[in-house]
Tab-separated table of C-alpha atoms in Angstrom:
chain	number	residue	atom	x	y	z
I	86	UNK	CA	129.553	70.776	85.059
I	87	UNK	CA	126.689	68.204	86.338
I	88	UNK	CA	127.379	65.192	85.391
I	89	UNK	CA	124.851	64.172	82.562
I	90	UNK	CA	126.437	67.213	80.892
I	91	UNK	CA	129.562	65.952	80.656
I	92	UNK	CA	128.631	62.373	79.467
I	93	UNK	CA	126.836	64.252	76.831
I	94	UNK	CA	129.258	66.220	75.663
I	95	UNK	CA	129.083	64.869	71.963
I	96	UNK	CA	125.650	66.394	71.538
I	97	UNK	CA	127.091	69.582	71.284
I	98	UNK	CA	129.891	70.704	68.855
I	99	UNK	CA	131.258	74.033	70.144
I	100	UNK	CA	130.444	75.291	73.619
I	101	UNK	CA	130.520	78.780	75.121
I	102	UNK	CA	132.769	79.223	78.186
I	103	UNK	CA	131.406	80.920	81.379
I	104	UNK	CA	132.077	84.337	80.364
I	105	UNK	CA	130.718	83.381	76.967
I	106	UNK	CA	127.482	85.630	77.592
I	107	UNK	CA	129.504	88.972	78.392
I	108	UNK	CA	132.200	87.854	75.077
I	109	UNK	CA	128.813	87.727	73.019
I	110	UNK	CA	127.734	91.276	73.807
I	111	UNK	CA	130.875	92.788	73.440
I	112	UNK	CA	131.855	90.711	69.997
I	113	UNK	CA	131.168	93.365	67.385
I	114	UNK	CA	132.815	91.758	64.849
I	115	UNK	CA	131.309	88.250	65.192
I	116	UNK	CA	134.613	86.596	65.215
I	117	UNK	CA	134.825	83.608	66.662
I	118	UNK	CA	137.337	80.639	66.705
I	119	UNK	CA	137.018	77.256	68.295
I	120	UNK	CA	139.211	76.279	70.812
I	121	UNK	CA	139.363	72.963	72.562
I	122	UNK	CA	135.609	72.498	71.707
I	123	UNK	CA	134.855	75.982	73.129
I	124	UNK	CA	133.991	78.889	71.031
I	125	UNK	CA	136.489	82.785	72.012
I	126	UNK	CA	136.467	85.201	70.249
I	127	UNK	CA	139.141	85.797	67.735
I	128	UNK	CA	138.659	89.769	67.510
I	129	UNK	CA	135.871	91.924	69.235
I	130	UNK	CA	136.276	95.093	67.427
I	131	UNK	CA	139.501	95.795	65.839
I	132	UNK	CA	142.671	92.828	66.771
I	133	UNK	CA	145.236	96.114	66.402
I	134	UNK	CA	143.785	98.366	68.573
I	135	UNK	CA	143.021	95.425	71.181
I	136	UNK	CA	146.755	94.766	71.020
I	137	UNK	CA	147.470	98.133	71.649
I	138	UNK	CA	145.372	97.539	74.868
I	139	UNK	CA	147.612	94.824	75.785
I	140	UNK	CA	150.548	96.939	75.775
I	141	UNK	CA	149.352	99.940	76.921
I	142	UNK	CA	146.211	100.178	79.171
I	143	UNK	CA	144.831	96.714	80.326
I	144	UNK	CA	142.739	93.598	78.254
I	145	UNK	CA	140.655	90.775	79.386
I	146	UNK	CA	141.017	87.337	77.265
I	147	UNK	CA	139.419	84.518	78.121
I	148	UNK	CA	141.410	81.340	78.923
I	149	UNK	CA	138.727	79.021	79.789
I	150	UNK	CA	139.031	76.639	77.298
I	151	UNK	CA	142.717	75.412	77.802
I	152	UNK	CA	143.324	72.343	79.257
I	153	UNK	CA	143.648	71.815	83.147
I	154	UNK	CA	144.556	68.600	85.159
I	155	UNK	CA	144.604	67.911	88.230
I	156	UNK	CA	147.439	65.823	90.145
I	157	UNK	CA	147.107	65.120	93.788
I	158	UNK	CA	148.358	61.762	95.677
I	159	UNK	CA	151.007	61.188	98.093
I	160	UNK	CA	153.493	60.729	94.963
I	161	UNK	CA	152.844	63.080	92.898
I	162	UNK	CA	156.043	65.227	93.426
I	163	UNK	CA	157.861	61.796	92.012
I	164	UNK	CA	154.996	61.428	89.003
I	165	UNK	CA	155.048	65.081	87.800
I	166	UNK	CA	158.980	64.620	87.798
I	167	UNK	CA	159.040	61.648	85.764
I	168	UNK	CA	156.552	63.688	83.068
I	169	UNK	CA	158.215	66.517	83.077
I	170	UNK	CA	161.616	67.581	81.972
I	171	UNK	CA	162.035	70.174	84.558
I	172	UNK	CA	163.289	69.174	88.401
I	173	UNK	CA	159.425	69.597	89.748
I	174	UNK	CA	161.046	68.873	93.237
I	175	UNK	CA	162.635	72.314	93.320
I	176	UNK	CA	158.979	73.717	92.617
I	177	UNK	CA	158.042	75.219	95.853
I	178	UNK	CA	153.961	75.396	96.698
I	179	UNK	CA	152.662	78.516	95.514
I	180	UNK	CA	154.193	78.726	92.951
I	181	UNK	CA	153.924	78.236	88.607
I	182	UNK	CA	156.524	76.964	86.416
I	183	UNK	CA	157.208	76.573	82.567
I	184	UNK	CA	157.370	72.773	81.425
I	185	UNK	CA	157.750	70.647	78.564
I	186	UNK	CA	157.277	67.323	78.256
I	187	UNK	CA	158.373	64.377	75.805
I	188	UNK	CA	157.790	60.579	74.339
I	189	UNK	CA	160.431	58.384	74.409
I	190	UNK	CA	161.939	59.845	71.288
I	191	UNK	CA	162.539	63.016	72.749
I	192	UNK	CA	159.700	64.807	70.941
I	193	UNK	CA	158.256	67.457	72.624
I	194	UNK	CA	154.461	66.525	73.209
I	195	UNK	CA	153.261	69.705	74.741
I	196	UNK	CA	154.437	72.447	76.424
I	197	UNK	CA	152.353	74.630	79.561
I	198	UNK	CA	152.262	75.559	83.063
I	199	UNK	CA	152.753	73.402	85.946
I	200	UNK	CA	150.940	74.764	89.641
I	201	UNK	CA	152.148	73.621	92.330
I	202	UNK	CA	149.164	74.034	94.674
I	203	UNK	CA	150.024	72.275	97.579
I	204	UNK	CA	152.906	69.396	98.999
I	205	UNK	CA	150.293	67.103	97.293
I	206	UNK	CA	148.319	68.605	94.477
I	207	UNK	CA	149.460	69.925	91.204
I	208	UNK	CA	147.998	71.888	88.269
I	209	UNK	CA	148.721	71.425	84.782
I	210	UNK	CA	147.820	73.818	81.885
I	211	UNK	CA	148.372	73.033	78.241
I	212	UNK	CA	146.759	73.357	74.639
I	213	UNK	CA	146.321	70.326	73.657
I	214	UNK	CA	144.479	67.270	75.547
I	215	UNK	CA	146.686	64.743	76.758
I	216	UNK	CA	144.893	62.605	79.258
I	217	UNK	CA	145.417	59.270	78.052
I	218	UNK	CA	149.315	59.871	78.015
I	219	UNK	CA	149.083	61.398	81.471
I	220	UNK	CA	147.134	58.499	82.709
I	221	UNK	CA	149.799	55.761	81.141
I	222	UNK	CA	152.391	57.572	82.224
I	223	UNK	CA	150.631	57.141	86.467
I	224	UNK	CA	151.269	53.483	86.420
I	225	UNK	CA	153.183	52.764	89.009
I	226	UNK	CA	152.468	55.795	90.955
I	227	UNK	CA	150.298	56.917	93.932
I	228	UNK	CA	148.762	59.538	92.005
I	229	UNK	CA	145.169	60.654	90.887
I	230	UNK	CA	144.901	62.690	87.732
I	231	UNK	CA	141.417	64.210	86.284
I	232	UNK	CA	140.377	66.657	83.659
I	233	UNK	CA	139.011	69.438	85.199
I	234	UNK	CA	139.046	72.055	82.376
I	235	UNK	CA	135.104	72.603	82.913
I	236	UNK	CA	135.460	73.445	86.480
I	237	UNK	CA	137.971	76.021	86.166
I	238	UNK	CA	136.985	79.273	84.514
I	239	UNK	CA	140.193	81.541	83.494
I	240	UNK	CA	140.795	85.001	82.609
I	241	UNK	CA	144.235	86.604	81.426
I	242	UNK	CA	144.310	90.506	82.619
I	243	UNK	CA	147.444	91.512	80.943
I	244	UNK	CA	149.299	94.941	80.040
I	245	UNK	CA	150.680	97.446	82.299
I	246	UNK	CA	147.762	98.378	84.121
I	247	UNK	CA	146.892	94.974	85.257
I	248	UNK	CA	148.483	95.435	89.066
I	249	UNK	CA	146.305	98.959	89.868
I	250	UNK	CA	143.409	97.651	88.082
I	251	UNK	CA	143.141	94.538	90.838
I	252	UNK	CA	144.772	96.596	93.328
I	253	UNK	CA	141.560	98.903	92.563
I	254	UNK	CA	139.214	96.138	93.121
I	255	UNK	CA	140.611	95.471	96.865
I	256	UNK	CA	142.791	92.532	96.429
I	257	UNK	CA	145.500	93.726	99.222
I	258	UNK	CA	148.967	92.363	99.065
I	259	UNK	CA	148.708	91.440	95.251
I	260	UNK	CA	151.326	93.929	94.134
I	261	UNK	CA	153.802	91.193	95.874
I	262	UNK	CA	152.975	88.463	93.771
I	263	UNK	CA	156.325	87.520	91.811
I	264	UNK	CA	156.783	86.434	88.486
I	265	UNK	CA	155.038	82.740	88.854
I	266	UNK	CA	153.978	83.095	92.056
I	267	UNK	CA	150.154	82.059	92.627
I	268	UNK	CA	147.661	83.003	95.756
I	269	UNK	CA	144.286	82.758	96.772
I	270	UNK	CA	142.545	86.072	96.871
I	271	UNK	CA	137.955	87.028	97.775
I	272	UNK	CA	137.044	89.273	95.250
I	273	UNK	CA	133.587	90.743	96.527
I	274	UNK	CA	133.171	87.327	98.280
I	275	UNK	CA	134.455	85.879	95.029
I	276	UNK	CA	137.181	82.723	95.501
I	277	UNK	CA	139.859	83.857	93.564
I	278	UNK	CA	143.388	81.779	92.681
I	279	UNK	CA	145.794	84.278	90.715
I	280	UNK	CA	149.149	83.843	89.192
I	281	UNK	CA	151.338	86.140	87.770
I	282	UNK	CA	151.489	84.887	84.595
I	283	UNK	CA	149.973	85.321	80.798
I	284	UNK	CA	151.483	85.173	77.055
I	285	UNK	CA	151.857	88.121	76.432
I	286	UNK	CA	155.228	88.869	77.718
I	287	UNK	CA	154.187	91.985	79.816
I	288	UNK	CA	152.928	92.517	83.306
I	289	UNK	CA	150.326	90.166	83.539
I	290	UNK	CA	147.889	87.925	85.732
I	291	UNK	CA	145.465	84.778	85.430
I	292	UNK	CA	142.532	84.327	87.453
I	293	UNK	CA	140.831	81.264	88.306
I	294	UNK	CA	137.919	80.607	89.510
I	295	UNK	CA	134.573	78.312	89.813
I	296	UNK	CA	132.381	78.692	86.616
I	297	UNK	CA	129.483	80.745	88.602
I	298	UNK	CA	131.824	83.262	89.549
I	299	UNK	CA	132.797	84.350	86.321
I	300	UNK	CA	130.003	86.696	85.412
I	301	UNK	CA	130.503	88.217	88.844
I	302	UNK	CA	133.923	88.822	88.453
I	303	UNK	CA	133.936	90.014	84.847
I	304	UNK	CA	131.872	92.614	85.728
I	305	UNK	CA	133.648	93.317	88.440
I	306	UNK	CA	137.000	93.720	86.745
I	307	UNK	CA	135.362	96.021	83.941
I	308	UNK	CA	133.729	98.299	86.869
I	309	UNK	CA	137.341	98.629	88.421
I	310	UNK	CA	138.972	99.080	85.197
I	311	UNK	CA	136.893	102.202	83.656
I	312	UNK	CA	139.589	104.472	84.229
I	313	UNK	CA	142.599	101.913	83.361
I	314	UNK	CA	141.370	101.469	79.895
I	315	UNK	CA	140.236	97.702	80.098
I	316	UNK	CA	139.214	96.252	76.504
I	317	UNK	CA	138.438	92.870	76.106
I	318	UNK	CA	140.987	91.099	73.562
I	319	UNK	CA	140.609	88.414	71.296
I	320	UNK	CA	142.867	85.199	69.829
I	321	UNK	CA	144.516	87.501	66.837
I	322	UNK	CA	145.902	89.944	69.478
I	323	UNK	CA	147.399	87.547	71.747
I	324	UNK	CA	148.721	86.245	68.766
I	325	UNK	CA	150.855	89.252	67.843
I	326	UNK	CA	151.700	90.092	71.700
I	327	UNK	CA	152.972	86.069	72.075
I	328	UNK	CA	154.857	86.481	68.998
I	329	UNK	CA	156.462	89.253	70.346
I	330	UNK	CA	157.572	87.827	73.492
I	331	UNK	CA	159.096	84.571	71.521
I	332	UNK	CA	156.478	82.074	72.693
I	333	UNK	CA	156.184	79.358	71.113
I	334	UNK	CA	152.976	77.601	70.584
I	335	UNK	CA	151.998	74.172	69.783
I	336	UNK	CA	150.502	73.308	65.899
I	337	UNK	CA	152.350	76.400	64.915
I	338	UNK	CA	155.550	76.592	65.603
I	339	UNK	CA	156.064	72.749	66.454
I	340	UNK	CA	153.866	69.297	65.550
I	341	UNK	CA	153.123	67.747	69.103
I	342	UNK	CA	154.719	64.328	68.491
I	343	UNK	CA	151.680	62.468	69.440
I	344	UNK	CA	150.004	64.421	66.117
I	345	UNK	CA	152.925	64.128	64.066
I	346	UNK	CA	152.120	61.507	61.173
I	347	UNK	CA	155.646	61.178	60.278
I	348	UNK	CA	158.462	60.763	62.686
I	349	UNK	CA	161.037	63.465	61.156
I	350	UNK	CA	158.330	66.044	62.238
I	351	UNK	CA	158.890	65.906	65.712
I	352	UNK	CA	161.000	68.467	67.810
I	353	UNK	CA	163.220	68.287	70.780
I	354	UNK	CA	163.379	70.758	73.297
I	355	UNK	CA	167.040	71.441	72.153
I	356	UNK	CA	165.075	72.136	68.523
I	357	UNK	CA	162.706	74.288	70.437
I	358	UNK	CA	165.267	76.545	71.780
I	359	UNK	CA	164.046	75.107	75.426
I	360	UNK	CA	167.449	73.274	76.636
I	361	UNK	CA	167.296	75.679	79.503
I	362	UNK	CA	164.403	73.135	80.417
I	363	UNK	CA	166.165	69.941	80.574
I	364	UNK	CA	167.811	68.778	83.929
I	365	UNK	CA	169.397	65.472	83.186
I	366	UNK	CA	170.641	66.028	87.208
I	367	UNK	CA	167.433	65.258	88.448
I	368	UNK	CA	167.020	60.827	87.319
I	369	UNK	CA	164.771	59.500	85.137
I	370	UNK	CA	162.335	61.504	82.660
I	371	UNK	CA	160.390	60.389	79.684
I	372	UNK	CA	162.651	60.683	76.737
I	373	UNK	CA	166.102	61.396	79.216
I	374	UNK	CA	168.060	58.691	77.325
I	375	UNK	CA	167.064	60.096	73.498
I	376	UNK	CA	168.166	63.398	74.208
I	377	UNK	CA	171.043	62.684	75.988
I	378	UNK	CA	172.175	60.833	72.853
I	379	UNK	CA	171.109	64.138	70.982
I	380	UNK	CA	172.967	66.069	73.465
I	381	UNK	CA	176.324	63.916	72.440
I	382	UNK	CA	175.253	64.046	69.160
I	383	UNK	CA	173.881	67.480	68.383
I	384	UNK	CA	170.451	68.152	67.028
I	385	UNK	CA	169.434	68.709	63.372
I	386	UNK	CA	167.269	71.466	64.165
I	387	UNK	CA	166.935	74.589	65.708
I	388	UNK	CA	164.160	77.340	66.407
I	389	UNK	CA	165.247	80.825	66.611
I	390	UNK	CA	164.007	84.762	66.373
I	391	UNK	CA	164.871	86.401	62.981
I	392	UNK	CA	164.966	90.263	62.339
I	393	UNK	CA	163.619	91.017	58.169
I	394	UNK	CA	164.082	93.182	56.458
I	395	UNK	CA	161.662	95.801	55.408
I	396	UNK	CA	158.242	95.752	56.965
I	397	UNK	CA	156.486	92.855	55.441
I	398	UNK	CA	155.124	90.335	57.354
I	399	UNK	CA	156.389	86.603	56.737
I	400	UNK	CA	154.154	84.029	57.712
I	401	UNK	CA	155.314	80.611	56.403
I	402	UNK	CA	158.338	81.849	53.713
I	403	UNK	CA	160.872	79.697	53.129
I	404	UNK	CA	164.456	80.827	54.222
I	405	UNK	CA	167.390	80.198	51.768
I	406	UNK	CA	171.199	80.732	52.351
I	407	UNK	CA	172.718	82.190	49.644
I	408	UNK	CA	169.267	82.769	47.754
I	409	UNK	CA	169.308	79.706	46.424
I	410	UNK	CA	169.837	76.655	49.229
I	411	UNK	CA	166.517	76.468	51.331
I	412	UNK	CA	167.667	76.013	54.981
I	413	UNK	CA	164.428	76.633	57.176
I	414	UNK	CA	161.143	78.179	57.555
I	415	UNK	CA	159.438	80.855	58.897
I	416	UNK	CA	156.529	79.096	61.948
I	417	UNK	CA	155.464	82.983	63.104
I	418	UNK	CA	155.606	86.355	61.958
I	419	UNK	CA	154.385	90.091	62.053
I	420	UNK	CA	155.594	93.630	61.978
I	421	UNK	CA	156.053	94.452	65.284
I	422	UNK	CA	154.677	97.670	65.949
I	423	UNK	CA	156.333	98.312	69.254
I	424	UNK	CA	159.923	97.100	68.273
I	425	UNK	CA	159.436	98.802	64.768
I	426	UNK	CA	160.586	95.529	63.519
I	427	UNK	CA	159.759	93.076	60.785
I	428	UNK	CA	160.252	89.768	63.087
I	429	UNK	CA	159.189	85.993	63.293
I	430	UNK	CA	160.229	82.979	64.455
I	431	UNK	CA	161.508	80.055	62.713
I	432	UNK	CA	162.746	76.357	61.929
I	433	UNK	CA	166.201	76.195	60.455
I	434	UNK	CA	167.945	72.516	59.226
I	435	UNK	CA	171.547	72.998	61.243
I	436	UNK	CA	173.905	74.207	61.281
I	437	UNK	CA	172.023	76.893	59.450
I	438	UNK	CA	170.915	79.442	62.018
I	439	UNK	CA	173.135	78.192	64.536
I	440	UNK	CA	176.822	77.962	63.396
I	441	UNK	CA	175.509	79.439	59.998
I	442	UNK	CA	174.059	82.953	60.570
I	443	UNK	CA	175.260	85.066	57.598
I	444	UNK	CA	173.829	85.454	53.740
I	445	UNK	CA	170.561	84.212	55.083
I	446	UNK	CA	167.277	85.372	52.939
I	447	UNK	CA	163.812	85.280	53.057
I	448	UNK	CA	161.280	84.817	49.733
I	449	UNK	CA	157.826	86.400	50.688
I	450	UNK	CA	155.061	87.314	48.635
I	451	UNK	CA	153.333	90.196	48.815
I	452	UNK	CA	149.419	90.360	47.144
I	453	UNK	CA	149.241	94.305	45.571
I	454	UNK	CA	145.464	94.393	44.198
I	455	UNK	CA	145.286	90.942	42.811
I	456	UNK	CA	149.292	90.703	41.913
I	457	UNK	CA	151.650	88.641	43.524
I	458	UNK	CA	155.375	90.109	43.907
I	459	UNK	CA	158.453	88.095	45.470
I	460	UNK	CA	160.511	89.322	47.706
I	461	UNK	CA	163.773	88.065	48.732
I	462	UNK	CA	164.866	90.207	51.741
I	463	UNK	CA	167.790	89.674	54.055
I	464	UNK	CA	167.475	88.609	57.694
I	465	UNK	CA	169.562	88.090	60.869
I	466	UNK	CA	169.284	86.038	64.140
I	467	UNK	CA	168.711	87.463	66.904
I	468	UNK	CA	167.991	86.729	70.351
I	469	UNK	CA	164.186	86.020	71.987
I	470	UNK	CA	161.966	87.049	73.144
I	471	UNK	CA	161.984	90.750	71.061
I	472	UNK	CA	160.097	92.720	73.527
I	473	UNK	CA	160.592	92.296	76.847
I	474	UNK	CA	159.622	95.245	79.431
I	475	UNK	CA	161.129	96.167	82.751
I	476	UNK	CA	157.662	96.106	84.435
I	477	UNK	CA	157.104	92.252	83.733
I	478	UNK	CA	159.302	91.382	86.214
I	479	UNK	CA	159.107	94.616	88.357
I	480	UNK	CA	157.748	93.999	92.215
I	481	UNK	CA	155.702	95.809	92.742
I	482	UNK	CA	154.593	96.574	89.915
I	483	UNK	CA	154.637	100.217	88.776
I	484	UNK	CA	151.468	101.945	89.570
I	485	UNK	CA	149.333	103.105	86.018
């Protein structure tokens, strides 16, 4: 983005993204949400059908808007490890892992993707902007770290025709990309970076790339992917496909603690059902000494998958044990139509949902032409994420 651009940002309220002109055309709807100042669209044509794409043919969503930094300098191995609460040192270049990171309280700020692009040079991709805490958090270090969502256009190809549509396209040597694994590919004389990853818990891939290349490229994907099926999605069938996979995201299913106006609404990782993301091995970390006292302690809270009964959604319901103590409540929910499940995710007050597990219920209302009825339906824990396929992990990839 040229520079006087940039420094007048203000003057415009919601920008398109580099693909924005080929996410117009194809918008039938005229759904639109905003996303970190950008505008994507939240359905093209029909948000069950385009999930449908995900899991079965092949969709295109735009992922230009979320926020990337940059992290080079000769220290910052030792800087992303005191952010982070994952040992960044075992993060090998080339490759992508899952992070979260905390305040000193032990509330989770943010949660995203860390790149490791080089010995040197990181990438870090989140939801919410953070650049001020990443920028108190260098002092001390020999690090650089910019912004540089504008310069990096991104595109998640998910579902299980993902690997032969690129495969299609020429991109030799991509069906041995691992889970997290990211290389530089020319598409067409194209620069491409792509990493096996997405939120959608299938086979999947993100492509990066220099804004002028994206027009190029999306055209170029939706030539190659004529006989694969390819559909563009939108925000509302991500949301159902994330859901699925038990990813949580940040606003909905936790406060970031740096939004939070009161304290008690901050979560932990432990809270967050991300423990699995904690290496107190590795030295110091923001917020290592408050949850190592939660550790000895135990947390209040904890976020797990629930299976409901019947086959109404549950979006924010209250949870009660017994029908009558409320215990939790529900952060995300849908009818799954792949797991032929009513299932969510959700915020229970321990030791309900984690010692406590039985005679737990759900109140939802249901809206039958202009009537509200309760329901109080039954629901179990169960373990995340609900839908997890064989060919996510699979390399290579099964040809479709």
């Amino acid at each position: 983005m040229p520079l006087d651009v940039e420094q007048e940002h203000y003057k415009v309220r919601v920008r398109g993204t580099p693909f924005h002109e080929r996410t117009a055309a194809l918008n039938l709807n005229n759904d639109w949400q905003r996303w970190a100042g950008y505008t994507v669209p939240n359905s093209y044509f029909n948000s069950e059908l385009e999930y449908f794409a995900i899991r079965n043919a092949a969709t295109l969503y735009d992922v230009s808007p979320m926020i990337k930094y940059r992290i080079s300098g000769a220290e910052a191995e030792a800087y992303c490890n005191r952010l982070v609460t994952r040992d960044v040192a075992k993060l090998k270049p080339g490759r992508v892992a899952y992070v979260v990171w905390c305040n000193d309280a032990g509330h989770a700020l943010d949660d995203g993707t860390l790149f490791r692009l080089g010995e040197s040079e990181f990438r870090l991709c989140c939801q919410e902007r953070h650049l001020d805490w990443l920028l108190d958090c260098a002092l001390g270090f020999d690090v650089a770290v910019e912004e540089v969502t504008w310069d990096i256009a991104g595109l998640a190809l998910q579902g299980p025709a993902s690997c032969a549509l690129l495969r299609r396209c020429g991109l030799e040597g991509l069906e041995q990309l691992k889970p997290f694994d990211v290389r530089d590919f020319d598409l067409d004389g194209q620069k491409l970076s792509i990493s096996r990853t997405g939120f959608t818990g299938d086979l999947g891939y993100e492509l990066w790339m220099a804004p002028e290349a994206a027009l190029p490229v999306w055209d170029r994907l939706f030539e190659a992917g004529t006989l694969h099926g390819l559909r563009p999605a939108g925000s509302a069938a991500l949301d159902l496909a994330r859901i699925e996979a038990g990813f949580i995201l940040p606003t909905v299913d936790f406060v970031p603690a740096d939004q939070a106006l009161r304290h008690t609404r901050g979560r932990s990782p432990f809270e967050l059902g991300l423990e699995w993301l904690v290496d107190f091995g590795k030295g110091h970390f923001n917020g290592r000494r408050a949850l190592l006292d939660e550790k000895k302690k135990g947390s209040q809270y904890c976020l797990v998958g629930l299976d409901i009964q019947g086959n109404k959604a549950a979006p924010h319901a209250l949870i009660y044990h017994g029908q009558n103590v409320e215990v939790g409540q529900i952060t995300s929910a849908m009818w799954s139509p792949t797991c032929k499940k009513n299932i969510a995710l959700a915020s229970f007050r321990r030791p309900y949902g984690d010692s406590i597990r039985t005679d737990l219920w759900v109140e939802i209302y249901v809206l039958k032409e202009l009537k509200w009825d309760k329901l109080m339906v039954r629901c179990k824990v169960v373990d995340r994420p609900f839908f997890a396929p064989e060919r996510r992990r699979a390399t290579p990839p099964g040809d479709f």
